[in-house]
Coordinates of C-alpha atoms in Angstrom, one line a residue:
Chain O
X7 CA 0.0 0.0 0.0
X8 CA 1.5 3.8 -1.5
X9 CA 2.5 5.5 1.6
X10 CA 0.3 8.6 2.6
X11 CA 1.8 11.8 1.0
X12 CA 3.7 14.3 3.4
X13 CA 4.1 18.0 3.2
X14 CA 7.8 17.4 3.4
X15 CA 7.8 15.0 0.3
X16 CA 6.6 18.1 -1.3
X17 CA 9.8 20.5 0.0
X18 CA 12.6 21.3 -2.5
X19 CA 15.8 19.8 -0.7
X20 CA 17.5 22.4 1.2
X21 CA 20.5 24.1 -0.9
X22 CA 23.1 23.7 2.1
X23 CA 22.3 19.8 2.7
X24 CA 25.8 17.9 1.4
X25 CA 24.3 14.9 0.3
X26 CA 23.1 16.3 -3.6
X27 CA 19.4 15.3 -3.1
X28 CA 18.0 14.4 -6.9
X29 CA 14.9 17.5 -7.1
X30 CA 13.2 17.9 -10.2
X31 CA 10.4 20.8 -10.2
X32 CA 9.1 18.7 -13.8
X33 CA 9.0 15.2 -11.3
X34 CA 5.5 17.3 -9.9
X35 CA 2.8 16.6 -11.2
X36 CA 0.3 19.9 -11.0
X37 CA -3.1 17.7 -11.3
X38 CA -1.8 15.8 -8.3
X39 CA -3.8 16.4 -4.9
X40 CA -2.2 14.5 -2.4
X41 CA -4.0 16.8 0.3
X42 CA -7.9 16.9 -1.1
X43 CA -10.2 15.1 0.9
X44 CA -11.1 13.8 -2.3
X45 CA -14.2 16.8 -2.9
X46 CA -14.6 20.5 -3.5
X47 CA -17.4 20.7 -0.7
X48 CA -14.5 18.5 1.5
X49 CA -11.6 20.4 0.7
X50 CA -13.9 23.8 1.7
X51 CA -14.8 22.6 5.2
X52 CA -11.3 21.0 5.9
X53 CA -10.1 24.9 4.3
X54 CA -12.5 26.7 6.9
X55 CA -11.9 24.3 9.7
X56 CA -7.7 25.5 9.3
X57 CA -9.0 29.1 8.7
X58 CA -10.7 29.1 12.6
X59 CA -7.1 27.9 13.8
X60 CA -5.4 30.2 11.9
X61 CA -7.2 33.1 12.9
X62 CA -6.7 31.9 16.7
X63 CA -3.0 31.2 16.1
X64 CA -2.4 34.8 14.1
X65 CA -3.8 36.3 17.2
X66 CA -1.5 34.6 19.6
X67 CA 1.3 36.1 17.6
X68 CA -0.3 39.5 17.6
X69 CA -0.8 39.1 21.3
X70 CA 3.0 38.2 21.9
X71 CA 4.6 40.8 19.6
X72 CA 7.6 38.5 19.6
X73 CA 7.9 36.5 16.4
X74 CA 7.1 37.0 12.8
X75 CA 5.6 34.8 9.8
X76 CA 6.7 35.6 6.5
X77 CA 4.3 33.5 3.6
X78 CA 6.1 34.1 0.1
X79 CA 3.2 33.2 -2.9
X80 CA 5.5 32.6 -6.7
X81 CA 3.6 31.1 -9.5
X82 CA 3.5 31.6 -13.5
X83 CA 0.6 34.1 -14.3
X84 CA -2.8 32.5 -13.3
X85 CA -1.3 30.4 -10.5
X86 CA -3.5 31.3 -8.2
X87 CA -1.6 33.6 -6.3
X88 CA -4.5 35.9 -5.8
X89 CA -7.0 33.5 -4.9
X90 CA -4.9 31.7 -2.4
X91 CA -4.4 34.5 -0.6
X92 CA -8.7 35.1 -1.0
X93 CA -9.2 31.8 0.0
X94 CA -6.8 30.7 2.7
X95 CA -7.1 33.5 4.4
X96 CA -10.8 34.3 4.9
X97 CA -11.2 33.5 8.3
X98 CA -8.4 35.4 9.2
X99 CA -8.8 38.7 11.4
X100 CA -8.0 41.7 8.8
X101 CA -5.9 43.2 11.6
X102 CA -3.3 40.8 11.7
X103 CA -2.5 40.4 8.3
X104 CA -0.5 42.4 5.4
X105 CA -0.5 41.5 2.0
X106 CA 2.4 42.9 -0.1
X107 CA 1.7 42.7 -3.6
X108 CA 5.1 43.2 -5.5
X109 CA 4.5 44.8 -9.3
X110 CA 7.3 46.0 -11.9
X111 CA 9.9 48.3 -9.5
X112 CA 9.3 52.5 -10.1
X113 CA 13.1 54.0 -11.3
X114 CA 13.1 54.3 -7.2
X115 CA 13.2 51.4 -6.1
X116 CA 15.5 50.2 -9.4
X117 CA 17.9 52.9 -8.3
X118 CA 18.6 50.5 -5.3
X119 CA 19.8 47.5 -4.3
X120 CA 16.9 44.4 -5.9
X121 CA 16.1 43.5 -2.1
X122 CA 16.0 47.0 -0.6
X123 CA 12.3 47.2 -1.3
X124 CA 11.9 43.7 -0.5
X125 CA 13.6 44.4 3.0
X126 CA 11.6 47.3 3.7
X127 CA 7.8 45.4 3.5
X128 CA 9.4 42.2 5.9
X129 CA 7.2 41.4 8.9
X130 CA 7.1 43.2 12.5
X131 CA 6.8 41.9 15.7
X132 CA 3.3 39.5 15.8
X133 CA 2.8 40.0 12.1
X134 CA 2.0 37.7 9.3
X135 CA 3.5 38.8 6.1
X136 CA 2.2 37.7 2.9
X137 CA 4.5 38.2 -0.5
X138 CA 2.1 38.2 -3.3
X139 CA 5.2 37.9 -5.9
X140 CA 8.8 38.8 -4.2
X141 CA 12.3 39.3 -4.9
X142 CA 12.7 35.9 -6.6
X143 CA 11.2 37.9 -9.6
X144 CA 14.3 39.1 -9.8
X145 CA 16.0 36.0 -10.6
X146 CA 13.4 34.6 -12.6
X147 CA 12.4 37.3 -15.6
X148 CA 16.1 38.8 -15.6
X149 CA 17.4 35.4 -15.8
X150 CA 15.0 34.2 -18.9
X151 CA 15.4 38.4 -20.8
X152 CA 19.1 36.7 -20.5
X153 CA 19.6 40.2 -18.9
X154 CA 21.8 37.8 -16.0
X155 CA 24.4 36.4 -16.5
X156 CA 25.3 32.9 -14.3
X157 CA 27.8 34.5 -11.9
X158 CA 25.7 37.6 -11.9
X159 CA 22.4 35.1 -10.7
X160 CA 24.6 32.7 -8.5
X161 CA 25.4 36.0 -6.8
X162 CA 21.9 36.9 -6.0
X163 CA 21.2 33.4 -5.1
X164 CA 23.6 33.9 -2.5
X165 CA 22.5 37.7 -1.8
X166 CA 19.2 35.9 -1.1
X167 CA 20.1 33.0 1.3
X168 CA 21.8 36.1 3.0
X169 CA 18.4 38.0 3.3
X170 CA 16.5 35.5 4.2
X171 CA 18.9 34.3 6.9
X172 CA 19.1 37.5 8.2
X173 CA 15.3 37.6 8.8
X174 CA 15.3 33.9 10.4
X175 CA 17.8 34.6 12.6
X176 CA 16.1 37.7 13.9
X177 CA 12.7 36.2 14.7
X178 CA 10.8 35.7 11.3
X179 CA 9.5 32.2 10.4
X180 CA 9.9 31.9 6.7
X181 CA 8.0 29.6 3.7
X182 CA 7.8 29.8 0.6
X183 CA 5.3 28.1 -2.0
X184 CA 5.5 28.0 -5.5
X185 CA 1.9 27.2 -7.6
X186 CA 2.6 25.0 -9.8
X187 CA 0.3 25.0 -12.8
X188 CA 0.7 22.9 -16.0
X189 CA 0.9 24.5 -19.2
X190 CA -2.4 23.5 -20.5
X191 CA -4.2 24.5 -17.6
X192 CA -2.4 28.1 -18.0
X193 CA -3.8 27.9 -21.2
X194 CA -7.4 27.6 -20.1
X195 CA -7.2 30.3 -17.3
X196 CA -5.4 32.4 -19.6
X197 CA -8.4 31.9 -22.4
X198 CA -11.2 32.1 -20.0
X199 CA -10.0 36.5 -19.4
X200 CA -9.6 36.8 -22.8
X201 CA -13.3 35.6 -23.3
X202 CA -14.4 37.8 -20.5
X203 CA -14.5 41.3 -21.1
X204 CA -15.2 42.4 -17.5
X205 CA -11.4 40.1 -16.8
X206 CA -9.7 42.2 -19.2
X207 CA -8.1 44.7 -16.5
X208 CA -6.4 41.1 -15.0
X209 CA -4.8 40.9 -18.4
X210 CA -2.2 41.8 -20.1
X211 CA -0.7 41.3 -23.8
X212 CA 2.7 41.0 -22.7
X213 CA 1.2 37.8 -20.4
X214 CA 1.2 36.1 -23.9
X215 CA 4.6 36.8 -24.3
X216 CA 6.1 35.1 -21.1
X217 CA 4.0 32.0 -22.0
X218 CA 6.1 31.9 -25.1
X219 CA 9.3 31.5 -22.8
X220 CA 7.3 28.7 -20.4
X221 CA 10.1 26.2 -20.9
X222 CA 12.5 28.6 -19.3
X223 CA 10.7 29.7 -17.2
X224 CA 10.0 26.6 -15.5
X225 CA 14.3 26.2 -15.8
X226 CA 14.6 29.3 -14.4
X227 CA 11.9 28.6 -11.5
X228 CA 13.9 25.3 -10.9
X229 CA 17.5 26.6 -10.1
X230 CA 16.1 29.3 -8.0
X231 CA 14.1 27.0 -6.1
X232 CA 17.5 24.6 -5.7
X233 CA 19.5 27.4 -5.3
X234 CA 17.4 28.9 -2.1
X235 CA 15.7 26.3 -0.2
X236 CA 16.9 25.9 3.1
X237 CA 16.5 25.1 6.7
X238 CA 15.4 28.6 7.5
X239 CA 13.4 29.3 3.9
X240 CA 12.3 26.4 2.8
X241 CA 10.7 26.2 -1.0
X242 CA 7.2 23.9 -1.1
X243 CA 5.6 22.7 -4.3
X244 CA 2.0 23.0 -4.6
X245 CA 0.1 21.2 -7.3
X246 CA -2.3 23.6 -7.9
X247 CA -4.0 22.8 -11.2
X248 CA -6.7 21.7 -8.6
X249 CA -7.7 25.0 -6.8
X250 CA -9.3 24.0 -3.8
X251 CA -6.4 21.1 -3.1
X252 CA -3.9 24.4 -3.7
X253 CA -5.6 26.5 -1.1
X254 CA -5.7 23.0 1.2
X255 CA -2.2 22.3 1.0
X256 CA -1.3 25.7 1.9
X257 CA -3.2 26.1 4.4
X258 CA -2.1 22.8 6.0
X259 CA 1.7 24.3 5.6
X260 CA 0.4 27.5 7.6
X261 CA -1.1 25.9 9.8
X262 CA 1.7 23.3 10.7
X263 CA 4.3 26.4 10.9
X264 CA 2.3 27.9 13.0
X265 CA 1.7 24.9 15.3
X266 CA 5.6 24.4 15.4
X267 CA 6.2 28.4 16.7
X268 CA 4.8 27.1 20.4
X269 CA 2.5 30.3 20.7
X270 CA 1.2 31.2 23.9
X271 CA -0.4 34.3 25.0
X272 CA 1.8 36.6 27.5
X273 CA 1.2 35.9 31.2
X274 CA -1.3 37.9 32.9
X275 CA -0.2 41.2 34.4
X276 CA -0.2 40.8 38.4
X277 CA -0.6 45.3 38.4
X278 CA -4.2 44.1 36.7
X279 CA -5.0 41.7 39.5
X280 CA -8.1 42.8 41.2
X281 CA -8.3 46.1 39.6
X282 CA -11.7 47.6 39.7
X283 CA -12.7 50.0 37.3
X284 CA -14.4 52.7 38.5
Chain Y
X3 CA -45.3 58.8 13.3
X4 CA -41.7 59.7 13.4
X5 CA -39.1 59.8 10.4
X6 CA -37.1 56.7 9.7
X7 CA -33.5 57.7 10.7
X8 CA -31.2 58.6 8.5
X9 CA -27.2 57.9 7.8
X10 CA -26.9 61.8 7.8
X11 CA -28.9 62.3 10.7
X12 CA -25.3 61.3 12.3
X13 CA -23.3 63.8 9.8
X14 CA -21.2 66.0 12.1
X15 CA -22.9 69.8 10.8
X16 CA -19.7 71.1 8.1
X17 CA -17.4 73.1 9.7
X18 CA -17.9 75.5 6.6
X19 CA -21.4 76.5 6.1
X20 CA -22.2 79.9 6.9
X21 CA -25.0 79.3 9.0
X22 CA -23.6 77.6 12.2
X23 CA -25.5 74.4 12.9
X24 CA -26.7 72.8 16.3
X25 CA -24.3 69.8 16.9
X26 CA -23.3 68.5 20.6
X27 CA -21.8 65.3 20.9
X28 CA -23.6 64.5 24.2
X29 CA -26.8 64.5 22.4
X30 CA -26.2 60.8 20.5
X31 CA -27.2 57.8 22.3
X32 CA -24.4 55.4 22.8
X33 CA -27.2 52.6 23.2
X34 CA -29.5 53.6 20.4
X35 CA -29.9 51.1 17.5
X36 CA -31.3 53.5 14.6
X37 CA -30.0 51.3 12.0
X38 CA -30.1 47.4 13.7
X39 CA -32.5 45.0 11.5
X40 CA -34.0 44.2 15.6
X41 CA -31.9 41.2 16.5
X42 CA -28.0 40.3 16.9
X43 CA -29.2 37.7 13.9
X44 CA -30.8 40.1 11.6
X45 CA -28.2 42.4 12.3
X46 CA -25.6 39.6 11.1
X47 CA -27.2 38.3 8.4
X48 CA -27.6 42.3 7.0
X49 CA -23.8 42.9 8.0
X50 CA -23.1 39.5 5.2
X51 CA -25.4 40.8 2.5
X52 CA -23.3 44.2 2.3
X53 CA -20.1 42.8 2.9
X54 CA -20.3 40.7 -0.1
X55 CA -21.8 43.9 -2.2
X56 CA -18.9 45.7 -0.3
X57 CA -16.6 42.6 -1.9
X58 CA -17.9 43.0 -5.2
X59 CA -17.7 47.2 -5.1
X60 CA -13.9 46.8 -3.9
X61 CA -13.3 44.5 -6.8
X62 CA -14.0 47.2 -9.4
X63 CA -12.1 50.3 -7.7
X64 CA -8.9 47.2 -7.6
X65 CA -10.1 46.7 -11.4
X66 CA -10.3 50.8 -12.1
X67 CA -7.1 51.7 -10.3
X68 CA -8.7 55.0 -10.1
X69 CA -10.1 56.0 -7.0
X70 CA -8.9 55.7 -3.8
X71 CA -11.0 55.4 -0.8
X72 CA -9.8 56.3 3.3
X73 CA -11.8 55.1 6.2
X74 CA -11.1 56.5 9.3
X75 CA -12.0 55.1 12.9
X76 CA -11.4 56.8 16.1
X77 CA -13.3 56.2 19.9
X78 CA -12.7 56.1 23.1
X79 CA -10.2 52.8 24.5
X80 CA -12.6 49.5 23.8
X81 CA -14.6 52.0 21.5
X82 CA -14.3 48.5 19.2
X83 CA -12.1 49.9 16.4
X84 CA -10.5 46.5 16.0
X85 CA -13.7 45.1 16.6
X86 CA -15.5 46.7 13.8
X87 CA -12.6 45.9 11.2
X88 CA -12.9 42.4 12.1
X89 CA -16.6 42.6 11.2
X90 CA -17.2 44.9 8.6
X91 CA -14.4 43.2 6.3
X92 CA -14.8 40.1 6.9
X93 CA -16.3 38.9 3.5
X94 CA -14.4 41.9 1.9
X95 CA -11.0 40.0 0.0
X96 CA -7.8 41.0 2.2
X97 CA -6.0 41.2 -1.2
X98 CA -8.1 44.7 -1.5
X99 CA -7.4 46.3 2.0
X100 CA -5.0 48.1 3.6
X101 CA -5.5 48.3 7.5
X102 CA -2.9 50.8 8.9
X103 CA -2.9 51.0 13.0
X104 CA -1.1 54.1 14.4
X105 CA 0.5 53.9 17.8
X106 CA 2.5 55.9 19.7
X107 CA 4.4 58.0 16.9
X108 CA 8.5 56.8 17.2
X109 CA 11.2 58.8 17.6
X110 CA 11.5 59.7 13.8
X111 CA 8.3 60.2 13.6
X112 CA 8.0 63.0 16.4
X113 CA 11.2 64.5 14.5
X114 CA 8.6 65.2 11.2
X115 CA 5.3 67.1 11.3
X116 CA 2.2 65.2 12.5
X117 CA 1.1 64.8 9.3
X118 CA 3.6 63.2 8.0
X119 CA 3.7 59.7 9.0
X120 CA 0.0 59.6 8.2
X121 CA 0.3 61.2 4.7
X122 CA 2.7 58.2 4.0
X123 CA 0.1 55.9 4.4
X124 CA -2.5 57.2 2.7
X125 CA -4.4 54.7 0.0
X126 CA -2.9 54.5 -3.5
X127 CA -5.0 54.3 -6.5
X128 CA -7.6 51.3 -6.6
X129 CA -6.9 50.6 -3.0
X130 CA -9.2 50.9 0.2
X131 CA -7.3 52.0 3.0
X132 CA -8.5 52.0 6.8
X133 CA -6.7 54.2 9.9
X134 CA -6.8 52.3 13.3
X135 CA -6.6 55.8 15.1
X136 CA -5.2 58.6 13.1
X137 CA -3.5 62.2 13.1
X138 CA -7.0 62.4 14.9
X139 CA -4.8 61.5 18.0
X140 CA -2.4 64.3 17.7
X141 CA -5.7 66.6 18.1
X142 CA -7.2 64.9 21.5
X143 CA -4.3 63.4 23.6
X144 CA -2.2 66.2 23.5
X145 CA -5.3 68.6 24.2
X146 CA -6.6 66.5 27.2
X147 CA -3.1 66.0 28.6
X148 CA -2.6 70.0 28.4
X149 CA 0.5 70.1 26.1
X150 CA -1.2 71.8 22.7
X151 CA -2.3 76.0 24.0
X152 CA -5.7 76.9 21.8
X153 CA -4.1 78.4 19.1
X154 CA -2.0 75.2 18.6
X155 CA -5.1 73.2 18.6
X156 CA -6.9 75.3 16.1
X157 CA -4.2 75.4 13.8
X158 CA -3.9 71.8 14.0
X159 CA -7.2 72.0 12.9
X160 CA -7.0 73.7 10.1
X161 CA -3.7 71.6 9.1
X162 CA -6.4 68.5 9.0
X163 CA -8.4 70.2 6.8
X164 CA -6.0 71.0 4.3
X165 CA -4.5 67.5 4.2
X166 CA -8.2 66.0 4.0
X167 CA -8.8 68.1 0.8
X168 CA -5.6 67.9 -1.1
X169 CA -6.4 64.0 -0.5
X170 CA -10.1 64.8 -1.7
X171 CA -9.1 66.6 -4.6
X172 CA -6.5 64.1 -6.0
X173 CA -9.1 61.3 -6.0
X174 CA -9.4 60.0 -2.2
X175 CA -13.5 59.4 -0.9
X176 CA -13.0 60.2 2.5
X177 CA -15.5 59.7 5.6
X178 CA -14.6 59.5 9.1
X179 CA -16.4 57.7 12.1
X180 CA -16.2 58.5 15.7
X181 CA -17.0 54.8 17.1
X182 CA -19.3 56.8 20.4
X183 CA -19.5 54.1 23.4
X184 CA -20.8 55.5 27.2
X185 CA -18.5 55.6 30.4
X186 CA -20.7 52.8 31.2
X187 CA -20.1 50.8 28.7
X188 CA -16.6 51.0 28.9
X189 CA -16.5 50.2 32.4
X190 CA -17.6 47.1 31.5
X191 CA -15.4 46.3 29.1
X192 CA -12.5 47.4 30.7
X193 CA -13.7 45.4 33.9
X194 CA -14.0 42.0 31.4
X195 CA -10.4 42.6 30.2
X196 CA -8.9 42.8 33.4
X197 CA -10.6 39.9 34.8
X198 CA -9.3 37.3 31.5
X199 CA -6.4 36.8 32.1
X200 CA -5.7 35.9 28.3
X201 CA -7.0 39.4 27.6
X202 CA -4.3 41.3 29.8
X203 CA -2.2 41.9 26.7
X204 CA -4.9 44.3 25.4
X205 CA -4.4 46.4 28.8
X206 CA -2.2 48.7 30.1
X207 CA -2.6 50.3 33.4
X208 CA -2.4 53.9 31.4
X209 CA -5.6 53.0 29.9
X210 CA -7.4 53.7 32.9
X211 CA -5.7 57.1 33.1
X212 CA -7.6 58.0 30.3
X213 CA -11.0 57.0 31.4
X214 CA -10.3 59.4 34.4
X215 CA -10.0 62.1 31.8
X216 CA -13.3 60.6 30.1
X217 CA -15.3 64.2 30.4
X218 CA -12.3 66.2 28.9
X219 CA -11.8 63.1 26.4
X220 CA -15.5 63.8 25.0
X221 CA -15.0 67.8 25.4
X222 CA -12.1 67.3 22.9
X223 CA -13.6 64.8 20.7
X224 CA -16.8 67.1 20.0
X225 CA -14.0 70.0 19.3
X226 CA -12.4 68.4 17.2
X227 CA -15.4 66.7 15.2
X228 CA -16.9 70.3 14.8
X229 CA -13.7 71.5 13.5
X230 CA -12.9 69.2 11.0
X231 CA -16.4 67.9 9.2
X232 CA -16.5 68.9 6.2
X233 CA -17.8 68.2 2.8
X234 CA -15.0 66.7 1.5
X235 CA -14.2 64.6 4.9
X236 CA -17.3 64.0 7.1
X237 CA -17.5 62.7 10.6
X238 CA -20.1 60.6 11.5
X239 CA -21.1 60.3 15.1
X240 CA -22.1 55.8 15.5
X241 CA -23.7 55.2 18.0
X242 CA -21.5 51.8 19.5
X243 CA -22.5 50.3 22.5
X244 CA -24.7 47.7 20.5
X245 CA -21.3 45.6 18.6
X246 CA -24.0 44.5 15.9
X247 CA -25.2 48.0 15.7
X248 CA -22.1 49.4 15.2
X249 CA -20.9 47.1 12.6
X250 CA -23.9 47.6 10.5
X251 CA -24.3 51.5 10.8
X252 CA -20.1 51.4 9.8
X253 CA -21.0 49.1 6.6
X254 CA -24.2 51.2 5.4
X255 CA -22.0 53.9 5.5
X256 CA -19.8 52.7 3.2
X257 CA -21.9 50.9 1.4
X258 CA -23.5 53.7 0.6
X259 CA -20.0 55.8 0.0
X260 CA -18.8 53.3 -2.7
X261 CA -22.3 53.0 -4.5
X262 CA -21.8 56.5 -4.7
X263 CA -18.5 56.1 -6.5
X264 CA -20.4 55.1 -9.7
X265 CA -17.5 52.2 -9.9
X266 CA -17.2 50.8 -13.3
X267 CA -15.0 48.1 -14.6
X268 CA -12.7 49.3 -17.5
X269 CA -13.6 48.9 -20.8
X270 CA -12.8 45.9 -22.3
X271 CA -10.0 45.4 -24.3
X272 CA -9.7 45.6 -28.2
X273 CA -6.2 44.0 -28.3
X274 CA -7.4 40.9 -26.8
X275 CA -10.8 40.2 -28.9
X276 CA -10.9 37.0 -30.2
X277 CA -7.6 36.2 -29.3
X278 CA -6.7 32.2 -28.9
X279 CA -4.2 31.4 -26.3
X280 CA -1.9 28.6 -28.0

């Protein structure tokens, strides 16, 4: 009997390991949904039932003002990045969440250093941080423009691990997921806003383009994935040509992160014992 | 029989008409219910049906990338700010939010103007943004606590009111709500904080040196309303000591604000008809 799947079977081995662990993003199959319950109605209750502990978890972490969860969302165009976020996080207080949506850098931000803007959005004290795109844009189009060359990319892979080690070591809990979508299902999503007009504001001409270059993208998606998964950031893949087993199986990562932070809420406050307000 | 109330029956008089109009905060009923269905249910299930219209009207100012809509909430300490955020945007999707809390301003932030910290955080195009407090603060702590003479305070005053309209006039819908809870009420409250424990880390002792102040509090507050209503940026006094009542009365409100947007998704586009996706 096939073992039950795991979420680790579905983590890109860490970079740093010195064993070379064989990792091939094309060895995923995107139909697959190892963590359905086998329905859409089944996979929506099991997705609300994680939203109530979520929403109890994020506010232990508000409550402490101590840690930090950082959620990074990659995907080709029509991933799902949007709708995870809609979905998974629907039962979630408002208050305790921030989603950063990261678009095409103003001359600004280009006239700095790739992960000074990133830096600038990372997670406070009790926050949960949501990157809706993120810096690894910046080692995926550059890379398939050929804008990069490979020292220049190996460099920002390291410039990476760097950053993200930096936030681990300073309280933030870090993962990262990457939708993975199969070419053919792109395809459909990407037809069904064309056929819409009321979609056409999601869409773009230039989305075309990049579909063109799916191939290399999906290289390029690859060695940054090998390149920056580690013990303190690791890289997940979701199959999410399904998209209620997608917004499952991230939830289920969530929630097990946040189960692993051992959240409590601060002790009381003895100067409150007995108080009487007048 | 009497009139059915109205949303603008709580419309703080404009500070700029020429004929000066009767307004004293002590005149609104924390406890009244003008605009609860009758029942915590009703109340509920009338707070659902406008959050998803709410859902759907946030969708097409994302889609527009045109307007820009601010909500500001102040009140009293367990006035249910956090509360009402919770509720209200509940079915609205968090990728359309922005919920900024201000605290106690930081040490760079004392070193700028008042204004400043809030004018950096005020919504971008397409984007609903909601203050958790405001510069509103800098107009009622200081003046309670004696630090801000009256020509300080009025000039403050009329700082707000040029900030409000150079956000009005470059595209931002404005409306403001003073979240209006009794000393009653809030003892209450206060008392259920201190005696859960788990709740202590909502509490400091300081907050009951406020609710000493609670007269001079509500002297400032009605100050600074009258002040600072205006056509561009009205207050609205809601009456809060009912938590369904509040939430509804905050959700008509913009429910009506964003119909009154006359949203409209962009025109479709002709680059994309008939396209196939290969």
């Amino acid at each position: 009997m096939a073992r039950k799947p795991e979420l680790d079977d579905f983590r890109v081995p860490y970079f740093d390991t010195k064993k070379i662990e064989k990792f091939a993003l094309a060895d995923f199959d995107p139909s697959a949904k190892p963590f359905s319950t086998g329905s859409k109605e089944g996979d929506r209750d099991r997705l609300s039932q994680i939203g109530a502990k979520l929403d109890a978890l994020q506010e232990c972490l508000h409550a402490q003002q101590l840690q930090r969860v950082l959620l990074v969302l990659q995907g080709m165009d029509t991933s799902g990045k949007d709708g995870t976020v809609r979905a998974v996080f629907h039962e979630v207080d408002p208050l305790g969440l921030r989603i950063v949506p990261f678009k095409a850098p103003t001359a600004n931000e280009l006239a700095h250093d790739f992960l000074w803007r990133v830096h600038a959005q990372a997670p406070s004290a009790g926050e949960l941080t949501i990157f809706n795109r993120s810096h690894y844009e910046d080692v995926l189009v550059p890379v398939v423009l050929g804008q990069l060359d490979n020292d220049a990319r190996e460099q920002r892979y390291r410039q990476i691990r760097g950053f993200e080690a930096l936030l681990a070591e300073t309280g933030t809990t870090i993962i990262k997921c990457m939708l993975h979508i199969s070419k053919d299902e792109q395809r459909g999503r990407l037809q069904a806003r064309i056929d819409d007009p009321t979609r056409h504001w999601k869409f773009d001409v230039s989305d075309l383009e990049a579909r063109k270059q799916w191939d290399q993208y999906q290289a390029a998606y690859h060695d940054a994935l090998m390149a920056t998964s580690t013990p303190y950031a690791p890289w997940y893949v979701i199959p999410a040509n399904s998209k209620t087993h997608r917004n499952v199986m991230v939830a289920e990562l969530l929630l097990r992160t946040f189960e692993g932070l051992k959240l409590e809420y601060p002790p009381a406050k003895e100067s409150l014992k007995g108080v009487k307000v007048e």
